[in-house]
Every structure is written in C-alpha cells, then in structure tokens.
PDB file of C-alpha atoms and ligand atoms in Angstrom:
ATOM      1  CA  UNK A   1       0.000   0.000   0.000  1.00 88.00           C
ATOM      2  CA  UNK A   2       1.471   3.293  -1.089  1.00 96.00           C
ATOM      3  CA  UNK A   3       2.484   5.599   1.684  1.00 97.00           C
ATOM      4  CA  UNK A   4       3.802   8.771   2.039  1.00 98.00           C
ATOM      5  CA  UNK A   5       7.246   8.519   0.069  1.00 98.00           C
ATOM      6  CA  UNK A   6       4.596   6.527  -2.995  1.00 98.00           C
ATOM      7  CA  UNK A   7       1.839   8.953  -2.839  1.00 98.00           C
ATOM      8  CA  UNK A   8       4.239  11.899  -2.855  1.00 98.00           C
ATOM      9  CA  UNK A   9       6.049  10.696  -5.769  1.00 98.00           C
ATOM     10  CA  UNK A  10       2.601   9.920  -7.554  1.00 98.00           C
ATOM     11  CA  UNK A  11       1.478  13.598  -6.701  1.00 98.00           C
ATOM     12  CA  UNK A  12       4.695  14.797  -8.303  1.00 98.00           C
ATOM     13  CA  UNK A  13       4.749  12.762 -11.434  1.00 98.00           C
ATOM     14  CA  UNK A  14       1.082  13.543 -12.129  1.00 98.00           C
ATOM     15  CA  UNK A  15       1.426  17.274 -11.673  1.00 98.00           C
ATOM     16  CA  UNK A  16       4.193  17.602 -14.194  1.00 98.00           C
ATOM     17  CA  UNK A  17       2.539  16.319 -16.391  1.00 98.00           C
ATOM     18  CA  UNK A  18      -1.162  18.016 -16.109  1.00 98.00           C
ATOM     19  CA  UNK A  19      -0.723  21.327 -14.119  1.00 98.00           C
ATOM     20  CA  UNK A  20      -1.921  23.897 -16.762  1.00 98.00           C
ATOM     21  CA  UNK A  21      -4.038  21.261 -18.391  1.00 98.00           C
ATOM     22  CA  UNK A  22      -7.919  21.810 -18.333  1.00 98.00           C
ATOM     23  CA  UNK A  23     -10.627  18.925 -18.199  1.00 98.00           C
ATOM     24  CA  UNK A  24     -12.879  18.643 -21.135  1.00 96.00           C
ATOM     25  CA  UNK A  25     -15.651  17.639 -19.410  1.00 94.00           C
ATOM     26  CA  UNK A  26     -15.953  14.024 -21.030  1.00 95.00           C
ATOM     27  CA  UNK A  27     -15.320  10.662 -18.572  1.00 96.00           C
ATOM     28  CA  UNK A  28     -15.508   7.359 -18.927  1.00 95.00           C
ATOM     29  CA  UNK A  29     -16.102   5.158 -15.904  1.00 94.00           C
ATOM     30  CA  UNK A  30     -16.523   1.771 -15.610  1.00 94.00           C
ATOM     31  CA  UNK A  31     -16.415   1.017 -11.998  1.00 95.00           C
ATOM     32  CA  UNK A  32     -18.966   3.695 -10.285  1.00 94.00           C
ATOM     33  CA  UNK A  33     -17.034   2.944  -6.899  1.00 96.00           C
ATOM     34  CA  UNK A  34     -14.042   5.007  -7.807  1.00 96.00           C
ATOM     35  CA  UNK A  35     -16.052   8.519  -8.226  1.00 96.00           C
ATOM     36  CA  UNK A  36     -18.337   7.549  -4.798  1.00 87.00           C
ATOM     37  CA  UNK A  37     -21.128   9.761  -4.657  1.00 71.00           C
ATOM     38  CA  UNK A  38     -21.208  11.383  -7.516  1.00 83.00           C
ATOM     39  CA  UNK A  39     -22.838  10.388 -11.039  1.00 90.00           C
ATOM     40  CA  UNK A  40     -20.372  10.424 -14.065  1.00 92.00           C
ATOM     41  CA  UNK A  41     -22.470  13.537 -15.588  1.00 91.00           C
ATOM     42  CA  UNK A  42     -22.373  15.594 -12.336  1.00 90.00           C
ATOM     43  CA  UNK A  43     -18.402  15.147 -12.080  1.00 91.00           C
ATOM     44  CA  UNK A  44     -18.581  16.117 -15.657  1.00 91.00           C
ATOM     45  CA  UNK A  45     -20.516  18.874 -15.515  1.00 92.00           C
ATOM     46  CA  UNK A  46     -17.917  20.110 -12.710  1.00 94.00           C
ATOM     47  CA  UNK A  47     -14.958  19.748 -14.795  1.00 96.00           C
ATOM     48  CA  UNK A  48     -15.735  21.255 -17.913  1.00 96.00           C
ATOM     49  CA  UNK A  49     -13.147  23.543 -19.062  1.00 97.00           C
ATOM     50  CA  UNK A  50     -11.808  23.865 -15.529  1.00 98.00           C
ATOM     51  CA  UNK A  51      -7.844  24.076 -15.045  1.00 98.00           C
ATOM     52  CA  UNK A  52      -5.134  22.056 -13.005  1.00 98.00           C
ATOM     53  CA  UNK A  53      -3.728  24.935 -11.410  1.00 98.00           C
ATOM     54  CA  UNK A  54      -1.018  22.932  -8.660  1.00 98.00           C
ATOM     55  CA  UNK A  55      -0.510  19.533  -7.199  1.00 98.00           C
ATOM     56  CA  UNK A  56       0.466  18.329  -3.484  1.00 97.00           C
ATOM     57  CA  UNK A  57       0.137  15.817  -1.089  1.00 98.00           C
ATOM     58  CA  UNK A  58      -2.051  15.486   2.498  1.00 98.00           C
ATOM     59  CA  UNK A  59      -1.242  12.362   4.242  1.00 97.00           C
ATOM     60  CA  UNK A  60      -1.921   9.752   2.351  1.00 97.00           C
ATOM     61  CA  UNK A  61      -4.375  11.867  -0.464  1.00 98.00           C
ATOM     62  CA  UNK A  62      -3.135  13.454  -3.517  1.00 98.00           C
ATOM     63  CA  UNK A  63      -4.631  16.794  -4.138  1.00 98.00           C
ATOM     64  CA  UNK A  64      -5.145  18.381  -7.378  1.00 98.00           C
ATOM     65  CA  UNK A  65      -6.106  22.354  -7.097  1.00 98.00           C
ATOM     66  CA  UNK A  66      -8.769  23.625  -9.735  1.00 98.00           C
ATOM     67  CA  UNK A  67      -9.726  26.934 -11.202  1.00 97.00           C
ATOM     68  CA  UNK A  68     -13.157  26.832 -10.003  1.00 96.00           C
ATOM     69  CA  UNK A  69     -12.088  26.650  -6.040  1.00 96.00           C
ATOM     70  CA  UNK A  70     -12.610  22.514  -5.998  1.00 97.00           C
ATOM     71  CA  UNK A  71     -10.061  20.402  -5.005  1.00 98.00           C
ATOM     72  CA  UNK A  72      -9.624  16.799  -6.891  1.00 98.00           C
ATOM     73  CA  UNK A  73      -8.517  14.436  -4.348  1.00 98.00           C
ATOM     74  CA  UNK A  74      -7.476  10.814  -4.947  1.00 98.00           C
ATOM     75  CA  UNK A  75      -6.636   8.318  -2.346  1.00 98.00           C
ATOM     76  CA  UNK A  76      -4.775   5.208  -4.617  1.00 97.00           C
ATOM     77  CA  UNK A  77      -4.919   2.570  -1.559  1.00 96.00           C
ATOM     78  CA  UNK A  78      -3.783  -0.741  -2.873  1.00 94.00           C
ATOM     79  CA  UNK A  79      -2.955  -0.757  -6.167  1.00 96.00           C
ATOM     80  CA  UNK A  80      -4.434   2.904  -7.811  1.00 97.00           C
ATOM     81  CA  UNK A  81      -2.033   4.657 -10.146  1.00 97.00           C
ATOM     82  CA  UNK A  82      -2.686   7.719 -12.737  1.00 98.00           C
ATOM     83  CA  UNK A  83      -1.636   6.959 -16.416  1.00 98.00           C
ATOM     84  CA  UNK A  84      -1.707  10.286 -18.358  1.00 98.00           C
ATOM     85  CA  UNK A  85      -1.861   9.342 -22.793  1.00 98.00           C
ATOM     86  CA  UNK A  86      -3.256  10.588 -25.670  1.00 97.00           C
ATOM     87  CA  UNK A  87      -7.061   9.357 -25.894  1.00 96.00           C
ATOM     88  CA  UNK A  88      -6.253   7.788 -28.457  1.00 96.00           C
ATOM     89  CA  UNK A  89      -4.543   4.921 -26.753  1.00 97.00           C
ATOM     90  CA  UNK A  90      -5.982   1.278 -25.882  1.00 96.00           C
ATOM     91  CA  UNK A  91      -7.686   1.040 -22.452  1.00 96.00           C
ATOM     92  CA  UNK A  92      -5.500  -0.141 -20.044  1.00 95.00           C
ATOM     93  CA  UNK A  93      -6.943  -2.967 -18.262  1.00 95.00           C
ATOM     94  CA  UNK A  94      -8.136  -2.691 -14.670  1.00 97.00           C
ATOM     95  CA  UNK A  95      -8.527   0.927 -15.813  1.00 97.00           C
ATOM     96  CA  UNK A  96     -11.105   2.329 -13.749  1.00 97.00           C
ATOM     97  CA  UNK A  97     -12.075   5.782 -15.233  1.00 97.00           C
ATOM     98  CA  UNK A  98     -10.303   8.453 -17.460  1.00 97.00           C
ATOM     99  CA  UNK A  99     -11.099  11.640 -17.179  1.00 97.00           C
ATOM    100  CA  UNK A 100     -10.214  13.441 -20.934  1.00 97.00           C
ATOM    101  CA  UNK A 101      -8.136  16.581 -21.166  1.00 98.00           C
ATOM    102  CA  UNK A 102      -8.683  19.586 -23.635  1.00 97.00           C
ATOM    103  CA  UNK A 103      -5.309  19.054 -25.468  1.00 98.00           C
ATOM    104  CA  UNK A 104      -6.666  15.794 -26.617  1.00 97.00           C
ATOM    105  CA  UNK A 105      -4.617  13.716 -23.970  1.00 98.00           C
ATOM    106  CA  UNK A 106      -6.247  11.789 -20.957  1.00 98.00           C
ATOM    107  CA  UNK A 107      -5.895  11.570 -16.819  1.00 98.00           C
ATOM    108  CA  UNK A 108      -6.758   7.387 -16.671  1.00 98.00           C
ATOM    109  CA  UNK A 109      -7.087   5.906 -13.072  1.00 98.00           C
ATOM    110  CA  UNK A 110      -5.639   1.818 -12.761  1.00 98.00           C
ATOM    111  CA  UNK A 111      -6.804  -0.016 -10.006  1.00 97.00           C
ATOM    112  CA  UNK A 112      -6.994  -3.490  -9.432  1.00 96.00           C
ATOM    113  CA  UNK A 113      -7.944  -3.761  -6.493  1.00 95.00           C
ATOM    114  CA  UNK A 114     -10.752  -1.246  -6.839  1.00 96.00           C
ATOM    115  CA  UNK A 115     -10.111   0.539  -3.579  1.00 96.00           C
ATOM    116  CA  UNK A 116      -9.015   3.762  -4.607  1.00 97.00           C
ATOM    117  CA  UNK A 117     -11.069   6.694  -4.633  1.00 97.00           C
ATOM    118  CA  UNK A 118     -11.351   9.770  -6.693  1.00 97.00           C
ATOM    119  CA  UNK A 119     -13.656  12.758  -5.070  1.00 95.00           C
ATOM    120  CA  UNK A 120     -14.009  16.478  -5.610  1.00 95.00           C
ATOM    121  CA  UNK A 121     -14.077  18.604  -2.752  1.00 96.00           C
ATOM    122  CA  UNK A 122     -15.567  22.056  -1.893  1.00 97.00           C
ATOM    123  CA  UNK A 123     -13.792  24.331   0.434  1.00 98.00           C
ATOM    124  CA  UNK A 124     -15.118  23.407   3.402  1.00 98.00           C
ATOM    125  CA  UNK A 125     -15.101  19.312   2.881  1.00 97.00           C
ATOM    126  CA  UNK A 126     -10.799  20.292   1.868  1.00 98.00           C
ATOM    127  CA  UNK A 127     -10.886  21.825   5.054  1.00 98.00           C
ATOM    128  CA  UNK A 128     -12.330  18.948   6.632  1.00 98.00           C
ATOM    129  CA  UNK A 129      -9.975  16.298   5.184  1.00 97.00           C
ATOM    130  CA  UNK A 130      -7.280  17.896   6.318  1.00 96.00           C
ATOM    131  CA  UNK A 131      -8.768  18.378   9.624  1.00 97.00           C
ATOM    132  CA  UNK A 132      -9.178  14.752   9.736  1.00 97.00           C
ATOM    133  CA  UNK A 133      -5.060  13.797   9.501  1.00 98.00           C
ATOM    134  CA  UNK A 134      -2.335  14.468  12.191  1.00 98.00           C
ATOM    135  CA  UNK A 135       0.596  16.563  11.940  1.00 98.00           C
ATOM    136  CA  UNK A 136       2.596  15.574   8.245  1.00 98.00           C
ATOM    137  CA  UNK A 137       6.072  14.267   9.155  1.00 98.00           C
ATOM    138  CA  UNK A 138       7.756  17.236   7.468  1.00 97.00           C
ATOM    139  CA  UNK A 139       6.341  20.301   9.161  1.00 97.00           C
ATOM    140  CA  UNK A 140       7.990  22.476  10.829  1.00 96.00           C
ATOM    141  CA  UNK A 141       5.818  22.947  13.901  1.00 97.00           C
ATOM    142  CA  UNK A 142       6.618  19.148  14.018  1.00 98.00           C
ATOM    143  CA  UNK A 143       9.084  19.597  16.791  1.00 98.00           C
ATOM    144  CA  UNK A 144      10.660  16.531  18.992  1.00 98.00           C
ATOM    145  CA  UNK A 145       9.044  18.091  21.874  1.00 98.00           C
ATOM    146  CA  UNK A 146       5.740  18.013  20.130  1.00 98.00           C
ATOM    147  CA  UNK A 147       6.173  14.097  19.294  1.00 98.00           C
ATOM    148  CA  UNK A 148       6.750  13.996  23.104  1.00 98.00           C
ATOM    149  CA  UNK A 149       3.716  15.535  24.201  1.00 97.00           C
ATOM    150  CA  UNK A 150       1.477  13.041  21.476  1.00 97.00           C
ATOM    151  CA  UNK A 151       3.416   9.491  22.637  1.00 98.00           C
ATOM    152  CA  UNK A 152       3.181  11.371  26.019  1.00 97.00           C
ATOM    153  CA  UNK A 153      -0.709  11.422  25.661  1.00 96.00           C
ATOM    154  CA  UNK A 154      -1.670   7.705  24.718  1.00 97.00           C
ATOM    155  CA  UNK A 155      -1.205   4.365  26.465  1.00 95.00           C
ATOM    156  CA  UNK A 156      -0.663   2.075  23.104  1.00 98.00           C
ATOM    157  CA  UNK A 157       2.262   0.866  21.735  1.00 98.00           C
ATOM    158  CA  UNK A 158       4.553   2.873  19.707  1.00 98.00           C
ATOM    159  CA  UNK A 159       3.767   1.269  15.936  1.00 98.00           C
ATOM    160  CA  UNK A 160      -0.238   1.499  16.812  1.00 98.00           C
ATOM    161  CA  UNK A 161       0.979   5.714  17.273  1.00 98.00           C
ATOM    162  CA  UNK A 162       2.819   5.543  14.237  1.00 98.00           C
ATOM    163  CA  UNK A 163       0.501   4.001  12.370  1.00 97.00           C
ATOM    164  CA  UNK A 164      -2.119   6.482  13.524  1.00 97.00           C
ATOM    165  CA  UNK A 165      -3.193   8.672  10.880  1.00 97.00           C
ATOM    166  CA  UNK A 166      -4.656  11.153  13.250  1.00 97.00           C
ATOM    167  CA  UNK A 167      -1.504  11.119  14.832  1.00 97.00           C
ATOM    168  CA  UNK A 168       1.125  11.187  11.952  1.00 97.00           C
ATOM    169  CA  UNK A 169      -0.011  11.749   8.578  1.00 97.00           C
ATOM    170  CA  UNK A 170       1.171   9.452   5.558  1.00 96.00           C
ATOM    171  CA  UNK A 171       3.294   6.794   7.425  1.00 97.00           C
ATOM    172  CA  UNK A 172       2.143   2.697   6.968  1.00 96.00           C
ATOM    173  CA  UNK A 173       3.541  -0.555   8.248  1.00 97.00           C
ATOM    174  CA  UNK A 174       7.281  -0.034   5.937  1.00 98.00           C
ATOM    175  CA  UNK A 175       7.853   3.074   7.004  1.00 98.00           C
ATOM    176  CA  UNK A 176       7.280   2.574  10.357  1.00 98.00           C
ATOM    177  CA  UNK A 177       9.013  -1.225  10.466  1.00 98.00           C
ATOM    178  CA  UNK A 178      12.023   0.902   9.269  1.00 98.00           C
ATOM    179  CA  UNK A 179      11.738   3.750  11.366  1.00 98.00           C
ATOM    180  CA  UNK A 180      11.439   2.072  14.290  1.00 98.00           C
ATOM    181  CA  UNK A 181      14.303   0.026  13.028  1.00 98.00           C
ATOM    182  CA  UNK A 182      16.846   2.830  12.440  1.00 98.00           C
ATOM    183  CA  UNK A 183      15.788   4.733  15.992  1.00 98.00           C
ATOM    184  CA  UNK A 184      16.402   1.214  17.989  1.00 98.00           C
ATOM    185  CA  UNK A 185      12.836   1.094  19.113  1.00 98.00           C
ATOM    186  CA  UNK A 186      10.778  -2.079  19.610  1.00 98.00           C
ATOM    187  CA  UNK A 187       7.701  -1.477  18.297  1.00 98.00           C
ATOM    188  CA  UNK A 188       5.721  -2.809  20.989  1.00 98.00           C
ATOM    189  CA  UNK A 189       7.009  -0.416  23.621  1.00 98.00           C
ATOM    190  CA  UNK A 190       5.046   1.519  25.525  1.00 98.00           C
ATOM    191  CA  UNK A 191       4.804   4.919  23.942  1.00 98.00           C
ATOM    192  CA  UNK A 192       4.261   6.955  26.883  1.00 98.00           C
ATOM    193  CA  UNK A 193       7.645   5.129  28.477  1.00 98.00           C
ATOM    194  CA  UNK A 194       9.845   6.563  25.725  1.00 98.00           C
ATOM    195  CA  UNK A 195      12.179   9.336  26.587  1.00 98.00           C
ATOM    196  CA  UNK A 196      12.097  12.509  25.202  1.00 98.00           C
ATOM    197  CA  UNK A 197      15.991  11.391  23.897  1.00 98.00           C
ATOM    198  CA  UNK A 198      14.443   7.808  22.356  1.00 97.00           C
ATOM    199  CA  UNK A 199      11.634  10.673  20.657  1.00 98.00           C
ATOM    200  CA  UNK A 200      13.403  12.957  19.219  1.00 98.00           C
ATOM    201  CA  UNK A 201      15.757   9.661  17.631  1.00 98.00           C
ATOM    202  CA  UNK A 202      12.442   8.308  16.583  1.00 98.00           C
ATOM    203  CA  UNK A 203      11.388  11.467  14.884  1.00 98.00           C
ATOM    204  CA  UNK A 204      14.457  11.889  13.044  1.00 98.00           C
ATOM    205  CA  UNK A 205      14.430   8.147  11.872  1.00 98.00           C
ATOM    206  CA  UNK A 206      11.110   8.822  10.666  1.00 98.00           C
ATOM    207  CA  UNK A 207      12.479  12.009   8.292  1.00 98.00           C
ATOM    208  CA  UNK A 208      15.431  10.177   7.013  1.00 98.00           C
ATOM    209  CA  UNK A 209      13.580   6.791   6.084  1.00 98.00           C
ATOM    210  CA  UNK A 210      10.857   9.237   4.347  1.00 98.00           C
ATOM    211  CA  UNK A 211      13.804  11.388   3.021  1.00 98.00           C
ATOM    212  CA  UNK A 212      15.724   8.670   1.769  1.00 98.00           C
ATOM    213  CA  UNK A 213      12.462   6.921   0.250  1.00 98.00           C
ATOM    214  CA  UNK A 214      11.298   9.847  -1.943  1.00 97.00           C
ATOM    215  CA  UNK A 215      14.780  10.264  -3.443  1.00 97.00           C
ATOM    216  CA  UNK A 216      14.640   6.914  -4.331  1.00 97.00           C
ATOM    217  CA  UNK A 217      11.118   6.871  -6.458  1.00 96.00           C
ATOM    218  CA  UNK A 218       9.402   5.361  -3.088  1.00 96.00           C
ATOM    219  CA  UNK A 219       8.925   1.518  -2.888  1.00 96.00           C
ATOM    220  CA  UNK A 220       7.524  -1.154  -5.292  1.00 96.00           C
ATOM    221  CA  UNK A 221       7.029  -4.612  -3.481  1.00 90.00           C
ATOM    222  CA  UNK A 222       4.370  -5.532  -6.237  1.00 86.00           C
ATOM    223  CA  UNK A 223       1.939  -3.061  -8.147  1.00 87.00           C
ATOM    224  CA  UNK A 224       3.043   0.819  -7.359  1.00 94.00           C
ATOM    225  CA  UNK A 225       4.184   2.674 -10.184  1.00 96.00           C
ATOM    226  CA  UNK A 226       4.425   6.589 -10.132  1.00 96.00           C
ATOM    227  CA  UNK A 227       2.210   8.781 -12.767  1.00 97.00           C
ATOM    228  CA  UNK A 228       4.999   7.907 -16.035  1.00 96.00           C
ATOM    229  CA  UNK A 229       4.743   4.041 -15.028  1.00 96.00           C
ATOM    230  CA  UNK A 230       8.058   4.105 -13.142  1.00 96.00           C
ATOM    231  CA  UNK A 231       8.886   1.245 -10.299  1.00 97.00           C
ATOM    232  CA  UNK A 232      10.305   3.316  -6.870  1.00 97.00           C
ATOM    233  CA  UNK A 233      13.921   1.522  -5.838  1.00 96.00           C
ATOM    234  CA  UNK A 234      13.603   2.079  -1.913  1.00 97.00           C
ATOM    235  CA  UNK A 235      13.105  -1.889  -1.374  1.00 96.00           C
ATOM    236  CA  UNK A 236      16.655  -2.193  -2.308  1.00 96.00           C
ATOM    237  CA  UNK A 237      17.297   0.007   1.011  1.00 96.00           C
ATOM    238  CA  UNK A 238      15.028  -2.328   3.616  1.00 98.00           C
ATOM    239  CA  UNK A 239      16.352  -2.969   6.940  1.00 98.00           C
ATOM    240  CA  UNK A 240      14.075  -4.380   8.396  1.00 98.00           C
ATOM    241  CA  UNK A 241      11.061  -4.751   6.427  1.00 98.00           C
ATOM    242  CA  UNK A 242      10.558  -7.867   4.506  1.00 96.00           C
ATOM    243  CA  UNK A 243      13.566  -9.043   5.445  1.00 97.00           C
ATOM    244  CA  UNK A 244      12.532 -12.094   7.887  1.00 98.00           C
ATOM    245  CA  UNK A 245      15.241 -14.336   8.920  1.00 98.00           C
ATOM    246  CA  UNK A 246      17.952 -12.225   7.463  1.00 98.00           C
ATOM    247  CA  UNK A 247      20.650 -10.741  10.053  1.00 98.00           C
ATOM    248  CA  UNK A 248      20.572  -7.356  11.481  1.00 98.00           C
ATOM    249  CA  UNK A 249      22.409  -4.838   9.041  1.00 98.00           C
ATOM    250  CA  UNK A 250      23.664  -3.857  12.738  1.00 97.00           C
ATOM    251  CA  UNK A 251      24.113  -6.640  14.966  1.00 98.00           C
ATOM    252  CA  UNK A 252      23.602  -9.782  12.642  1.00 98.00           C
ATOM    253  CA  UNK A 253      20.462 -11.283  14.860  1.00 98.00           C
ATOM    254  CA  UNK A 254      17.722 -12.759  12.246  1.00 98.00           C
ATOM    255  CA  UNK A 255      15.012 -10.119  12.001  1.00 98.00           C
ATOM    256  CA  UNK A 256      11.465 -11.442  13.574  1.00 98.00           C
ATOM    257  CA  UNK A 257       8.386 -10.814  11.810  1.00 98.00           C
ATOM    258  CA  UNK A 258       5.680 -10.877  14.239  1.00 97.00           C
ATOM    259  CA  UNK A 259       2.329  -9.332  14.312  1.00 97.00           C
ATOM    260  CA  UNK A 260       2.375  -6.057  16.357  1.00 96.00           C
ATOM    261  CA  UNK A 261      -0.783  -3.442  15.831  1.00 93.00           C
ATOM    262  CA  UNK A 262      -2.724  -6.170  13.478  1.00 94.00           C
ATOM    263  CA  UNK A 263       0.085  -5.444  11.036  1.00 96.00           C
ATOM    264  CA  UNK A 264       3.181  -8.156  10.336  1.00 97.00           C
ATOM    265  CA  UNK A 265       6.084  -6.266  11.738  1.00 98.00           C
ATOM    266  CA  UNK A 266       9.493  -6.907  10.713  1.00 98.00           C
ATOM    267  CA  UNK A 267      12.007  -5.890  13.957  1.00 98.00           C
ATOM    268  CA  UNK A 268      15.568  -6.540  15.467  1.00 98.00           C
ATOM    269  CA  UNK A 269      14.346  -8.762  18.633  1.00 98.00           C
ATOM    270  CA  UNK A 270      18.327  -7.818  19.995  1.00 98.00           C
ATOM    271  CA  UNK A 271      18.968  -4.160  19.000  1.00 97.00           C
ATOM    272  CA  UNK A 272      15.259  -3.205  19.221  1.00 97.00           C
TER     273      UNK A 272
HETATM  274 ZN1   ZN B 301      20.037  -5.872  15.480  1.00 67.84          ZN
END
C-alpha cells in the first residue's frame, strides 16, 4: 500500500505532467465505486473547461487544485495509479475511469484492487480532510518536543501511534518497520515510556527513512508505479522490512516478523 514517500512521488509525477491542463468535461467510468457519490455527468458537468492549477500531497491523499475553487482528491490505496496518454490509446486494463483533457490527452485511473477513490471537494469538505489527519512528518511545527507531548498522551504501543493517521499523517507498516528500526525502538514499547531522547531519535528516523524513500522513487514490493509508469527503488534500502530471517544490518540477529498493531512487523528482537 502506497504511503507517504509513494503517494508523494505519484502527486509529483502527475502534476508535471497536467498542471496547466484543463478537463474537457468528457469521462468514462466503468467502476462507479471510484467517483463515490457522484454520477459520471455531475463530475462532468464540474470539470468542464476547468484548469489544473497545482498539485500536493495530504497524508496519504493526492490533491489536485482547480480553477473553479474545488479540489480533486485521490486516495490510490492498494494498487491505484494515474496513467496520463493521448485518448487515443488502448484502455488499459483494470482501468477504472479516465477523465479526458482539452489538449486531446487523458488523466486514466488503474486499479486493481478497486479501492481507490477519486472525489471532488468544496472548500469546506478540503478543510475537513485535512482536519481529519495528524501533523505531516515534514512540518515544521513538528518539533521533537511536540512528538513527546502526542506518545506522552496515549497508552498504546509505539507502531499502533505511528501508524495512527490522526496522529502522523502518511506513514504505513514499511515506514514505520524501518523507522522504528533505524531509531532502535521495539515497536511494541510503551509509547508513553519513551524518553524525550528515544523521541526525538524516533522522529528523526522517521524524516530520514521518508527522506531517503522519496529520493529513491518510493517503494515497489508488487503493483506501485508513479504517474509515467516508473517502479520506486527504496526496497533495495530495507532494513528491516521484509527481510525475515535475514541478520541485522547492525548486529547480525535474524530479524522477527511478528504481528504487532494487526500489522506483520518486521524488527531486530536484539537491538530493538
Ligand atoms: Zn540488530
């Protein structure tokens, strides 16, 4: 499942290529799911001749700004990626809708698993999506005294808190496996018991393994590929995740997949 190294480089890719671009106005959707609650004529009622003006990222959502004050936001889940070609071009299959651009080109949604969602957003429902996430790992107000104060605040383990959206915004069971791994953290301590010196480790793990993931395209274990079809290479960096059995890049002990936080969790039972 993409997280927030995937989704960010998804965001990216499909920016560059339609920021500037305007909707036509035409779609084609063949699973309804994917556009919930709206009717294909409705959405393309909203989009006619209405511009891409900028592209970014909100947890685990990409957001596409319009000209007309909506926001398009797309949540890929599993297995949704954006395909931008000329309209000319064959369906993809497991294509889920395409939305068709004025220069003759088209914004085409993949999904196999049929999770992902699509949904345009007033003002006020932006507002409330955003509301809805935790702090993003990146801002500045993100301080390691503020991480202190939220794993001050909670009885549960630390990977349940990291995996907490409402918590921390955009970071899933790799990024927190590896995290965790780097900052010498099991994940099933006690997050309240961690000092504010294991914290601010913790947050700074957190930055690098994000860091280090966008440069690197994000991860591909099966099915992500950005907006131009590309595979991420961070998989070739794991050290802990999916790497069961295998020693320790540190201390050599076989990493122990167990499940922690109803998620399999890779972890260093010595150096952890
Ligand atoms: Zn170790």
């Amino acid at each position: 499942m993409p997280e927030l190294p995937e989704v960010e480089q998804a965001a990216r890719t499909l920016g560059e290529q339609i920021v500037g671009a305007c909707f036509d106005g035409t779609i084609r959707c063949s699973w309804l799911k994917t556009i919930e609650g709206y009717a294909p004529e409705l959405l393309a009622t909203q989009l006619a001749d209405v511009m891409v003006t900028g592209w970014r990222r909100r947890a685990k959502w990409i957001l596409l700004s319009l000209d007309n004050q909506m926001t398009m936001a797309a949540h890929l889940r599993m297995t949704g990626r954006f395909v931008v070609c000329g309209r000319d071009e064959a369906d993809i299959p497991q294509q889920r809708v395409a939305f068709g651009l004025c220069d003759g080109r088209e914004v085409r949604f993949v999904d196999q698993r049929k999770f992902g969602r699509i949904r345009l957003l007033t003002p006020p429902e932006l507002h409330q999506l955003e509301d809805a996430h935790g702090y993003e790992p990146f801002d500045v107000v993100l301080t390691a005294t503020v991480f202190f104060s939220l794993t001050q605040s909670t009885q549960r383990i630390i990977k349940a808190v990291l995996l907490d959206q409402t918590v921390l915004a955009g970071i899933g069971n790799i990024y927190a496996d590896e995290a965790l791994w780097r900052a010498q953290i099991h994940p099933q301590f006690p997050a309240n018991q961690l000092t504010l010196v294991h914290v601010t480790r913790l947050l700074d793990a957190i930055q690098t393994v994000l860091r280090q993931a966008m440069t690197n395209g994000g991860s591909t274990l099966r099915d992500y590929r950005d907006s131009y079809g590309a595979k991420g290479t961070q998989q070739d960096n794991f050290m802990a995740y999916d790497r069961t059995n295998q020693p320790c890049y540190r201390c050599g002990t076989p990493i122990v997949k167990m499940v922690v936080a109803q998620r399999g969790t890779h972890f260093c039972p010595q150096c952890q």
